[in-house]
Structure formats: C-alpha cells, structure tokens
Short mmCIF file of C-alpha atoms and ligand atoms in Angstrom, two decimals:
data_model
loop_
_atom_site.label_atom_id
_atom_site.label_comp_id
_atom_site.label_asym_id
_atom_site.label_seq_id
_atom_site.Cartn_x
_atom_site.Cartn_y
_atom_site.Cartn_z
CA UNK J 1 -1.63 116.70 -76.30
CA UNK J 2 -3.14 113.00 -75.42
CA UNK J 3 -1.56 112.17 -71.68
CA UNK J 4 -2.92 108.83 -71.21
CA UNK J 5 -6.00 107.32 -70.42
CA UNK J 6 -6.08 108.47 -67.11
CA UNK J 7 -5.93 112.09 -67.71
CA UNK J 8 -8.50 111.25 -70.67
CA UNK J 9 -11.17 109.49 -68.84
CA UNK J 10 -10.97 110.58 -64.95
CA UNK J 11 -14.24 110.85 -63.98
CA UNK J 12 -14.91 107.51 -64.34
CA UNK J 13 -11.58 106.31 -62.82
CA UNK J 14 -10.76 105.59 -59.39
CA UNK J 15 -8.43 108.43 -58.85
CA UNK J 16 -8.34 111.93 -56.99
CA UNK J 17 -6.26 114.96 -57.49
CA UNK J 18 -3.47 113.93 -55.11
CA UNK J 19 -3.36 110.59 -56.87
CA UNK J 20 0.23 110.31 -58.46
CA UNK J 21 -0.53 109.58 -61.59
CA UNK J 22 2.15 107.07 -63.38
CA UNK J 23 1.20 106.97 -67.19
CA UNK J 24 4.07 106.56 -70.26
CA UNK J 25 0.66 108.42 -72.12
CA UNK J 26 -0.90 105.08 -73.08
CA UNK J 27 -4.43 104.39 -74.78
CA UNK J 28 -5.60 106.44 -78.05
CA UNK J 29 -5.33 103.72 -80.43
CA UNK J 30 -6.57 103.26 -83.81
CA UNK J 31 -9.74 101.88 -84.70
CA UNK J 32 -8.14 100.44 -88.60
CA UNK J 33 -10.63 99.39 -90.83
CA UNK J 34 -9.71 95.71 -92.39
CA UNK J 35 -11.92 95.70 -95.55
CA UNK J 36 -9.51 93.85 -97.66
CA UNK J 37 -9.85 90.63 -95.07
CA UNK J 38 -13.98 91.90 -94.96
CA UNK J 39 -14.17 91.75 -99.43
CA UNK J 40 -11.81 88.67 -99.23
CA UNK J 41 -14.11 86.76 -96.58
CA UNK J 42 -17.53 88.37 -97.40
CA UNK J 43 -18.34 90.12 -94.32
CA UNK J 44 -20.63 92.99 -95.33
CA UNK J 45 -20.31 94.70 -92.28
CA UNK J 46 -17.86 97.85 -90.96
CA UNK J 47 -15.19 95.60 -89.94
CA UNK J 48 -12.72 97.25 -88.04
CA UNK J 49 -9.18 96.11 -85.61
CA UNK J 50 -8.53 98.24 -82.26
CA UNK J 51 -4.91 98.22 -82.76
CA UNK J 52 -4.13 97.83 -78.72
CA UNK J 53 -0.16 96.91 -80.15
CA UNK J 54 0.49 100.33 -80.38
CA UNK J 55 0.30 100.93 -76.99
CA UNK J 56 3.70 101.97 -75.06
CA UNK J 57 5.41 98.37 -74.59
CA UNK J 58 3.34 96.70 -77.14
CA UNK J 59 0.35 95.29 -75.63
CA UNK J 60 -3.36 96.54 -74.06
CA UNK J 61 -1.83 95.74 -70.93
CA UNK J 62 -0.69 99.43 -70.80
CA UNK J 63 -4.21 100.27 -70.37
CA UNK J 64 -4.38 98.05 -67.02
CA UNK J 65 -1.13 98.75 -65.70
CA UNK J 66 -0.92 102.48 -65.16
CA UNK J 67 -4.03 102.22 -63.08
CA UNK J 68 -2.41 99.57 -60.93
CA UNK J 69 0.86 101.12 -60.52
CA UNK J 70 -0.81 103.98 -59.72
CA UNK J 71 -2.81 103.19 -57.06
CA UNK J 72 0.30 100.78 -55.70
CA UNK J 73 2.03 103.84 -55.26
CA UNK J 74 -0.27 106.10 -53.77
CA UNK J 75 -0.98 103.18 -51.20
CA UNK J 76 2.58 103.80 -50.57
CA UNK J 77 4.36 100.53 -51.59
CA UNK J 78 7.57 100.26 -53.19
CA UNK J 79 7.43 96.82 -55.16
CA UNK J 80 4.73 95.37 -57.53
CA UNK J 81 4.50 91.31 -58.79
CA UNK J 82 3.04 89.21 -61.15
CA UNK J 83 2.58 86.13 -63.16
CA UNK J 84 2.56 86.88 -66.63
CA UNK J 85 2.58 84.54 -70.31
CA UNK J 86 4.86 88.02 -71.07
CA UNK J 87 2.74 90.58 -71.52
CA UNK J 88 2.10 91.62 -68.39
CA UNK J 89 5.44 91.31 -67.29
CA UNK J 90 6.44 93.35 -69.93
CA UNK J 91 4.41 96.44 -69.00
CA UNK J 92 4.33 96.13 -65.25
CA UNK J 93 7.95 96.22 -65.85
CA UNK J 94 7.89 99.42 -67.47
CA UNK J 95 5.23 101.15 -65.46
CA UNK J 96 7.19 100.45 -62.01
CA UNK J 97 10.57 101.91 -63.55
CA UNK J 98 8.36 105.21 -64.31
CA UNK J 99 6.98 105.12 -60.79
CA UNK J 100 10.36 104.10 -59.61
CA UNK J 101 9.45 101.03 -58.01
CA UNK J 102 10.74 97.24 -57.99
CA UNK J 103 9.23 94.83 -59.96
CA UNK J 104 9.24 91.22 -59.82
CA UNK J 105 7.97 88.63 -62.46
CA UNK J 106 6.85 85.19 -62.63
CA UNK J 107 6.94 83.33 -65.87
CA UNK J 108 6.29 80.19 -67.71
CA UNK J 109 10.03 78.81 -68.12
CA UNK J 110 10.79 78.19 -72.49
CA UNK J 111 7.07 79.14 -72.59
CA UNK J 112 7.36 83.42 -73.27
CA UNK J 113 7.88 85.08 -76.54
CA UNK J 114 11.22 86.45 -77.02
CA UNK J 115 10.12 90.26 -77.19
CA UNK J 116 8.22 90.03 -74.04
CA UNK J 117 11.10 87.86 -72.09
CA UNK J 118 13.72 90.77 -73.39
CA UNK J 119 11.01 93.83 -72.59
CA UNK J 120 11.06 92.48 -69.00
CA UNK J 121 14.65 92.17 -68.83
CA UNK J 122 15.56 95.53 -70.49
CA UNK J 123 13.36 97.31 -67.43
CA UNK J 124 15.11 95.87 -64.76
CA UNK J 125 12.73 93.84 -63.65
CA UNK J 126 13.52 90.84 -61.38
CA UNK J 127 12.64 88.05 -63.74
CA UNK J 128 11.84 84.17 -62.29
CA UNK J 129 10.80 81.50 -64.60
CA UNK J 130 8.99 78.31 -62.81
CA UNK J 131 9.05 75.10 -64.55
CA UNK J 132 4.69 74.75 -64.86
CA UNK J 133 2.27 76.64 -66.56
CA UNK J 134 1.03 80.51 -65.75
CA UNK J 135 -1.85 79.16 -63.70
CA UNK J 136 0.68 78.04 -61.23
CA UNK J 137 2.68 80.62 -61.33
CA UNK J 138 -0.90 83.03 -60.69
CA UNK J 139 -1.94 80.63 -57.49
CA UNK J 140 2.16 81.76 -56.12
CA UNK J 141 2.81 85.33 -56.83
CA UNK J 142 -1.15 85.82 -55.15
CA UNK J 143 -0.24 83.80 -52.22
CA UNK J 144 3.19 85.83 -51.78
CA UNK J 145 1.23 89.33 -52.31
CA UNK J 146 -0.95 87.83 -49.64
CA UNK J 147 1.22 87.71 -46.45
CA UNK J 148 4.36 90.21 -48.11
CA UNK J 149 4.34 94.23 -48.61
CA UNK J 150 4.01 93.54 -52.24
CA UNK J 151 1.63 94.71 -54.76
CA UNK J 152 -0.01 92.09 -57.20
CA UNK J 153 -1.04 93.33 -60.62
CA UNK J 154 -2.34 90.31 -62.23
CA UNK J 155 -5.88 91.31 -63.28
CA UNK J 156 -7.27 90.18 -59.97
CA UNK J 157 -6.24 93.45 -59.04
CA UNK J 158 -9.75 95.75 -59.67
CA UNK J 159 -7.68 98.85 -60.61
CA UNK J 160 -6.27 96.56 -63.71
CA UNK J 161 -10.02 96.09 -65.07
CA UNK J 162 -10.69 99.49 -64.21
CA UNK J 163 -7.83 100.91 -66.44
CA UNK J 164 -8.47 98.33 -69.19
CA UNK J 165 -12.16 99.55 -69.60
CA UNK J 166 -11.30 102.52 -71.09
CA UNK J 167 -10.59 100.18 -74.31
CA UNK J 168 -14.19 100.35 -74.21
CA UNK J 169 -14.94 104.03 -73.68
CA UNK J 170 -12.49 104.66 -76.71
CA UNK J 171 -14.03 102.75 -79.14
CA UNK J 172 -17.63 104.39 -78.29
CA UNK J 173 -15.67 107.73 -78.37
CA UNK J 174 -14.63 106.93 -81.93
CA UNK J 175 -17.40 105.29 -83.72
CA UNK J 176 -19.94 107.79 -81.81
CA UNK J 177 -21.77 104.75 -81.10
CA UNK J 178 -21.21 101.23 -79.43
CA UNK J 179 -20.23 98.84 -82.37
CA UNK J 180 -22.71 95.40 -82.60
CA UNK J 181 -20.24 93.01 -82.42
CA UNK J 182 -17.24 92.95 -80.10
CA UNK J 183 -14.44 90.38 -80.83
CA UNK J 184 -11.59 89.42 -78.72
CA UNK J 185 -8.82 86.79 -77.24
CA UNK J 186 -9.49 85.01 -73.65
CA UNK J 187 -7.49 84.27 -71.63
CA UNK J 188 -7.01 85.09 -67.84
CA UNK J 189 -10.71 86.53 -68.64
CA UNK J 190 -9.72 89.69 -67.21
CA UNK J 191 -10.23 92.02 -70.76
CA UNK J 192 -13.61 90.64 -71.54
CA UNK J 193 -14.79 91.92 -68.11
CA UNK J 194 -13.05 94.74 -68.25
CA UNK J 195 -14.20 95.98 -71.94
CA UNK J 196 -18.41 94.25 -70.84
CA UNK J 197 -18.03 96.71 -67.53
CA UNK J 198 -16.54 99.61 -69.59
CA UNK J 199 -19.44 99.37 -72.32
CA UNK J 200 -22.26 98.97 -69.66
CA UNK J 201 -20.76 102.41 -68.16
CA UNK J 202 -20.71 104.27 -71.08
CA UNK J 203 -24.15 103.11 -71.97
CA UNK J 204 -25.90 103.79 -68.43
CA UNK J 205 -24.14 106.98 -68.88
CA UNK J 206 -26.02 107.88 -71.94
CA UNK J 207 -22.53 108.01 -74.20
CA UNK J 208 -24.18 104.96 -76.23
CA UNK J 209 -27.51 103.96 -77.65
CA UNK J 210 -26.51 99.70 -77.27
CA UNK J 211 -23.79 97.45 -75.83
CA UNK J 212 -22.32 94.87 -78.41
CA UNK J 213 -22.72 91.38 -78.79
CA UNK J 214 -19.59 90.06 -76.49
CA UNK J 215 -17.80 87.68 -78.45
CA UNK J 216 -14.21 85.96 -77.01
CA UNK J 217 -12.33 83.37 -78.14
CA UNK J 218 -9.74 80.75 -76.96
CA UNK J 219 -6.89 78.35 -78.73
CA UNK J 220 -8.64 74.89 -78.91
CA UNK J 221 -5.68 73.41 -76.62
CA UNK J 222 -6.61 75.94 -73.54
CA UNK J 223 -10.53 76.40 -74.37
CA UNK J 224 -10.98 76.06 -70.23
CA UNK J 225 -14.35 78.11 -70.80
CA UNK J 226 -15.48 76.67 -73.96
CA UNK J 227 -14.91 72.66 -72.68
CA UNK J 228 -16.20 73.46 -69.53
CA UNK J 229 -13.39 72.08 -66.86
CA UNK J 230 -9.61 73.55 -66.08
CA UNK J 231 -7.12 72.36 -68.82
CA UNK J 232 -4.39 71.06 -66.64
CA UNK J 233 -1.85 71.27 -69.68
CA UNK J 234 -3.07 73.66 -71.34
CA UNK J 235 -0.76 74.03 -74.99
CA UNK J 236 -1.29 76.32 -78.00
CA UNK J 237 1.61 78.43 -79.98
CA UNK J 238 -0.55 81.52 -78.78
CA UNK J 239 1.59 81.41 -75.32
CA UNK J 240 -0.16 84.96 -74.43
CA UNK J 241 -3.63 83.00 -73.62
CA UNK J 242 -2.01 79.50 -72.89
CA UNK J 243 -4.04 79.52 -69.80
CA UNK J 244 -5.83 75.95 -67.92
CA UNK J 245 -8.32 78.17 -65.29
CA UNK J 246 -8.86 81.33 -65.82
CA UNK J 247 -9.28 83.80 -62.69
CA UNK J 248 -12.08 85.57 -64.40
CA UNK J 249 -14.15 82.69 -65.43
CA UNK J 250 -17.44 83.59 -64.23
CA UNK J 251 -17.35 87.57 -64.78
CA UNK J 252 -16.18 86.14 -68.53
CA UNK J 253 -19.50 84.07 -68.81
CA UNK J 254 -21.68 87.01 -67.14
CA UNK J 255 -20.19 89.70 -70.00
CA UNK J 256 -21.18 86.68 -72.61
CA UNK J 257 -24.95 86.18 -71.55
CA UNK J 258 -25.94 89.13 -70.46
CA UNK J 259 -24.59 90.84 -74.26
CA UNK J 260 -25.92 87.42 -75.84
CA UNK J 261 -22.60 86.81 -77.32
CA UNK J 262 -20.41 83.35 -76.98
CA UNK J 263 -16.75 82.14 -76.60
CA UNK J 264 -15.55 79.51 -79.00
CA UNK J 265 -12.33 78.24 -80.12
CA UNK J 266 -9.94 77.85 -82.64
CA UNK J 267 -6.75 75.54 -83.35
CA UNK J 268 -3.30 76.77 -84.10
CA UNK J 269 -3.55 76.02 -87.56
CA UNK J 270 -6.37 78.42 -88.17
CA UNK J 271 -4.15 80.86 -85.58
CA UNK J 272 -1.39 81.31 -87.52
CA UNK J 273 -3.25 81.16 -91.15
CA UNK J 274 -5.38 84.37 -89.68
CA UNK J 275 -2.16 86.01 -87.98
CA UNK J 276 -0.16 85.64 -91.78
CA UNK J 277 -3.79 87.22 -93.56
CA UNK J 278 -4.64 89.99 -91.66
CA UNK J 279 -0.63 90.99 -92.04
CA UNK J 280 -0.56 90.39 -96.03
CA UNK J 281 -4.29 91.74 -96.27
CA UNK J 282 -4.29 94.57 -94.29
CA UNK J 283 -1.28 95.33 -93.13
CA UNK J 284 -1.69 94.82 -89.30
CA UNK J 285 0.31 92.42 -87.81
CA UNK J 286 -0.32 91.15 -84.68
CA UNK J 287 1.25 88.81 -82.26
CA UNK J 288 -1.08 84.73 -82.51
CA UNK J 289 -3.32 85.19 -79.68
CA UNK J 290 -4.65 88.34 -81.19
CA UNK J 291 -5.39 86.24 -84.55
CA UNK J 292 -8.25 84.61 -82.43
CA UNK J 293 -10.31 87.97 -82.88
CA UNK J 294 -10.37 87.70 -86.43
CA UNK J 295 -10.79 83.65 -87.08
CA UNK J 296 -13.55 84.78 -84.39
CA UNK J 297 -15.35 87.50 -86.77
CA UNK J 298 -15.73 83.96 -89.31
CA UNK J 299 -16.99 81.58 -86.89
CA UNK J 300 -19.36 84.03 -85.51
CA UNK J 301 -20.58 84.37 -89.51
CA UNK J 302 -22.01 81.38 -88.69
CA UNK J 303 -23.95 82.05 -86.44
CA UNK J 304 -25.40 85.92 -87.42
CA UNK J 305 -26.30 87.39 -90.23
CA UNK J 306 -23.86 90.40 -90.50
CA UNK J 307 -25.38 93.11 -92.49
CA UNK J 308 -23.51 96.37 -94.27
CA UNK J 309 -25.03 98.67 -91.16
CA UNK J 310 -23.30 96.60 -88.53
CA UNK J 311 -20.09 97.08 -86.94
CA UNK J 312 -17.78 94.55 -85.60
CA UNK J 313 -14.65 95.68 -83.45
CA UNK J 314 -11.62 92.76 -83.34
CA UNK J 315 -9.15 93.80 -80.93
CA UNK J 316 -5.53 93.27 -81.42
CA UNK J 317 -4.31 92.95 -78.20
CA UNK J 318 -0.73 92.61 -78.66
CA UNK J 319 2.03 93.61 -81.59
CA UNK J 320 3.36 90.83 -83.88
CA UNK J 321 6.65 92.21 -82.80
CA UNK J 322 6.71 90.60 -79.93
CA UNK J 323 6.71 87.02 -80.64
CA UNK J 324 9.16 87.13 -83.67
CA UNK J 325 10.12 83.50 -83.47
CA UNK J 326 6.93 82.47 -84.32
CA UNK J 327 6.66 84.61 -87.28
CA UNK J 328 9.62 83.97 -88.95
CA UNK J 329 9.06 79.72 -88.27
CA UNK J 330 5.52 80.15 -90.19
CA UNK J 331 7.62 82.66 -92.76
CA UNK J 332 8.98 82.04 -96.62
CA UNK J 333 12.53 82.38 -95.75
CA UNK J 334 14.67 85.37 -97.38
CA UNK J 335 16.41 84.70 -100.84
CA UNK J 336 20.21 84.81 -100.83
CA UNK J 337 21.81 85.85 -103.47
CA UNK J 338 25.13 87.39 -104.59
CA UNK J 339 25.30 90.94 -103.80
CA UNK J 340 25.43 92.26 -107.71
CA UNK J 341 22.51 93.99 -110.07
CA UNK J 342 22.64 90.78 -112.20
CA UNK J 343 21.71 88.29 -109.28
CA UNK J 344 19.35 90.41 -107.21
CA UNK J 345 17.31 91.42 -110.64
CA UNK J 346 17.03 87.67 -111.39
CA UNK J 347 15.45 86.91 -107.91
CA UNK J 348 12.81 89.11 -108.46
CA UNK J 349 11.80 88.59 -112.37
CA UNK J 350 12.70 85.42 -113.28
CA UNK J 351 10.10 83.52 -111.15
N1 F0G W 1 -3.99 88.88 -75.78
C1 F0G W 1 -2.73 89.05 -75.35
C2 F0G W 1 -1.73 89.56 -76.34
C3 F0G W 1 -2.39 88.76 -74.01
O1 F0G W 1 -1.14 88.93 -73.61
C4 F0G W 1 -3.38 88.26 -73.15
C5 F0G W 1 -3.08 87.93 -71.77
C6 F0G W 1 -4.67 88.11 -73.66
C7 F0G W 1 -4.95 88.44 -74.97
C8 F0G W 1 -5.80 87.63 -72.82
O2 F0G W 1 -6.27 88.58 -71.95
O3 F0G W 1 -5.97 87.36 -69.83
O4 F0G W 1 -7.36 89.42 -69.93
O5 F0G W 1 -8.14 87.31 -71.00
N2 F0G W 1 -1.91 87.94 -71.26
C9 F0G W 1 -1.63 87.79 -69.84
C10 F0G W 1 -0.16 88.08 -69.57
C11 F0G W 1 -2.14 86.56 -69.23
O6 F0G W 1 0.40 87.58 -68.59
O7 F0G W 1 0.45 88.84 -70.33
P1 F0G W 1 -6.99 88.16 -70.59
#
C-alpha cells in the first residue's frame, strides 16, 4: 500500500524515525500520455501530463505540505500560516487538521477560486482576505511568523521544496529515465526549484542518466521573470500564479541556465484555449495556470527540434475542479429543454 511520499522516498528526506509523520498518503500520480493534443499539434515526441490534481486536496501542494507540517510539529508548534492564491491554503488547511493543529490563511480578497476559498473553509481554517495582491499578503504572514510562535509554510519554508522534489524523483521512477524536456507553471518560483533540486539528486545519485531541459512559464500579465522587474499589479484569470515578485526568483533562473531551458509567457486567451483542449483532447482537465505547461510544450516547438525519442513531462499542477467559475464562463452553456423523449431526442439529432 502507497503511504505517501514520505514513507516512499525517506532517505532523501529530512526526517528521522521519531519524526511524526503527518501524510493524507499524497504523491503517486500519473504520468498520462496526451497524444491526441501531440497528433493534433505535431509534436513527435512522448508527450506526457504529471497529473499533480490528483493529489489529496487537489493540487501538488500536497507534496510540499506534509513535509512542512511535519517538521512544524515535531518542532513542537501548534499553529501553521500562510499566504496563498488558494492552493496552498487549501492543503495547509488540510494537513494541520491531520496533525491537529491551527491554521491560519492569508488571501487575495475576490481574487481565489471558489474550490480553493471553500477547501479552506471546510478545514477549519482561520481564513483572512486582504484587499492587495498575494505578494503583500507573503511580505505579512513572513513578518508575523517572524516575531510570533507560528509556523510559515509558504515555500520559503525549505521543508516545502524538500517535499515538492519528490515530483521529480517520481517521474524518473516512472519513465526509468529523466524525461528531456520538463514543462511547468511559475509562479512563487518555489516548484521549479524544487523539481531542478529533486532531478539534480536523483541524477548525482546515479537513478538517472540526464536532467531535463527546465522549461516554466508565466501569464503575460504577471511575467515578473520573463519582463525582468516586479509587476506591481500583476492580473491574469490564472489567479494560482497571479504573482508581481516572486520569492524564488533567482533559484528559478539558476534551475533555467544551468538545465539550458527558459521561462516565457503566455496571455489568457491562449490560457484558457489550452485549458478547454487538453480537456476535450485528452481528457485531463486542469485548473488555467496549469494550461501554461502545455501552451509551453508549443512555444518551446519553436525553439527545439522535438524528435519521436524525446520525452517532454507538462505538469498539471492543480485540478480543473477547483476553479469552476472559470470553466463554466469559457463553457457552451447546457440546453434546456422539456423533460419528454420527444424534446430531449430533438436536442441531440436535429442539429
Ligand atoms: N500551479 C498552481 C495550480 C498553483 O497553485 C501554483 C502556486 C503554481 C502553479 C505555481 O507554483 O508558486 O511554486 O511557482 N500557488 C501558490 C498558492 C502561490 O498560494 O497556492 P510556484
């Protein structure tokens, strides 16, 4: 039986055998191949979706959060905090209730998808919205962690990027190999370092013959490491990376030049027209910052020649289920008809 990623991978984990370990058995995902979107775009390669939705409350934060819950409670503290676009609320939420700890959440007010607001909520979690942007609500819950008996588990926490590595060590475990191209939303920064430092471990550990190409992408209205400068405002409908200055900007640019990959950008339009394909293509559906990972696998078509022996791994970092306001605005809406044989049959075949 699969116990979670800490069980699975503890050797190269931060934990002992009196560490109590707080897991809801996260991690094991599927690696889906997508080679209807592949035939339909022309990508020759093994094109595959690490389907990180399917973790316990929807989202690859899972990964992060049992390490840092963990290690919050062996240090003996009885509350955790963070700033979260939702996500991370969501599953710090969650992982404190199992550890039986308090949990307190900062949020972008009107500016969190509905699943993720309600996931929060349904834990128990104290939730506070702030009228400005994540960044700002980052910059408080760190200086409150600072001088309060708190624990922060933002991704500035190391045992977050040690627990999200394992995304890494996964994907080796299941394709026997690294893949050659590595795809994947930006945001706060902290998954790209996290999957670049679990890669480099598996490879120095002789588990893989390369690392892959690191490629991350951001919405064009909060591209902070694409432009070059902090986005003030940033704005995109992909609310999970709406983020103006990321707190692992530079670790972000390391895993990109030392793998020889790049970060580019993408507008909503092309978000949305990517989230609504790889659903009606392939069956996935995954929530818009995750469609970023696929436009990505496109743009970067441009740039490489992908042959039929490469591999290229998009992650889905969150489930479509969680932002369903967004996919039912972008959505044909349902026919109504008269609940008889005669008007239901004529919806479907006289069109
Ligand atoms: N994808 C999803 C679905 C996310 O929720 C996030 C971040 C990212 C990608 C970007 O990951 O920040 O490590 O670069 N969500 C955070 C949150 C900020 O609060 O839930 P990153």
């Amino acid at each position: 039986m699969w116990t979670g990623l800490i069980n699975a991978y503890k050797p190269y984990l931060p934990v002992s055998d009196t560490t109590p370990i707080v897991s809801l058995h996260e991690g094991n995902t599927p690696l889906i191949p997508i080679q209807n979107m592949a035939a339909h775009w022309g990508i020759p390669a093994k094109w595959y979706v690490k389907f990180e939705g399917l973790n316990p409350t929807g989202s690859f934060k899972d990964r992060g959060m049992c390490m840092a819950v963990t290690k919050a409670k062996e240090a003996g503290m009885t509350r955790v905090i963070c700033a979260s676009t939702g996500n991370t609320s969501a599953s710090a939420a969650a992982y404190a209730a199992k550890a039986g700890m308090g949990c307190v959440v900062l949020i972008p007010k009107g500016k969190i998808a509905l699943g993720k607001l309600s996931q929060a909520m349904m834990h128990g979690a104290t939730v506070i919205q702030i009228d400005g942007n994540f960044d700002l609500a980052l910059q408080i819950v760190r200086d409150i962690a600072e001088k309060e008996p708190i624990a922060l588990v933002n991704s500035v926490n190391p045992y977050r990027i040690e627990g999200q590595k394992t995304g890494a060590f996964e994907i080796i475990d299941q394709l026997s190999d690294a893949p050659d191209y590595h795809v994947m939303p930006v945001g706060n920064a902290g998954n790209i370092t996290a999957y670049w430092k679990g890669y480099t471990e598996f490879y120095n550990a002789g588990k893989a013959t390369k690392r892959p190409k690191m490629i991350g992408f951001q919405a064009e209205g909060a591209a902070p490491i694409v432009r070059g400068h902090v986005i003030p405002d940033p704005e995109t409908i992909a609310t999970a990376i709406r983020i103006g200055n990321p707190a692992s900007w530079k670790t972000a640019e390391a895993a990109r030049d030392e793998s020889g990959g790049f970060i580019g950008m993408v507008s909503d339009a092309t978000i949305t027209q990517f989230q609504q394909q790889l659903a009606q293509k392939d069956g996935v559906f995954c929530e818009p910052a995750c469609a970023v990972a696929i436009a990505g696998v496109i743009e970067a078509a441009k740039r490489y020649t992908f042959t039929k022996d490469d591999t290229i791994v998009s992650i889905i970092t969150g489930h479509g289920l969680k932002d369903p306001d967004h996919a039912i605005s972008v959505s044909t809406t349902p026919i109504v008809v008269e609940a008889t044989y005669e008007a239901v049959s004529k919806a479907i075949f006289s069109n």
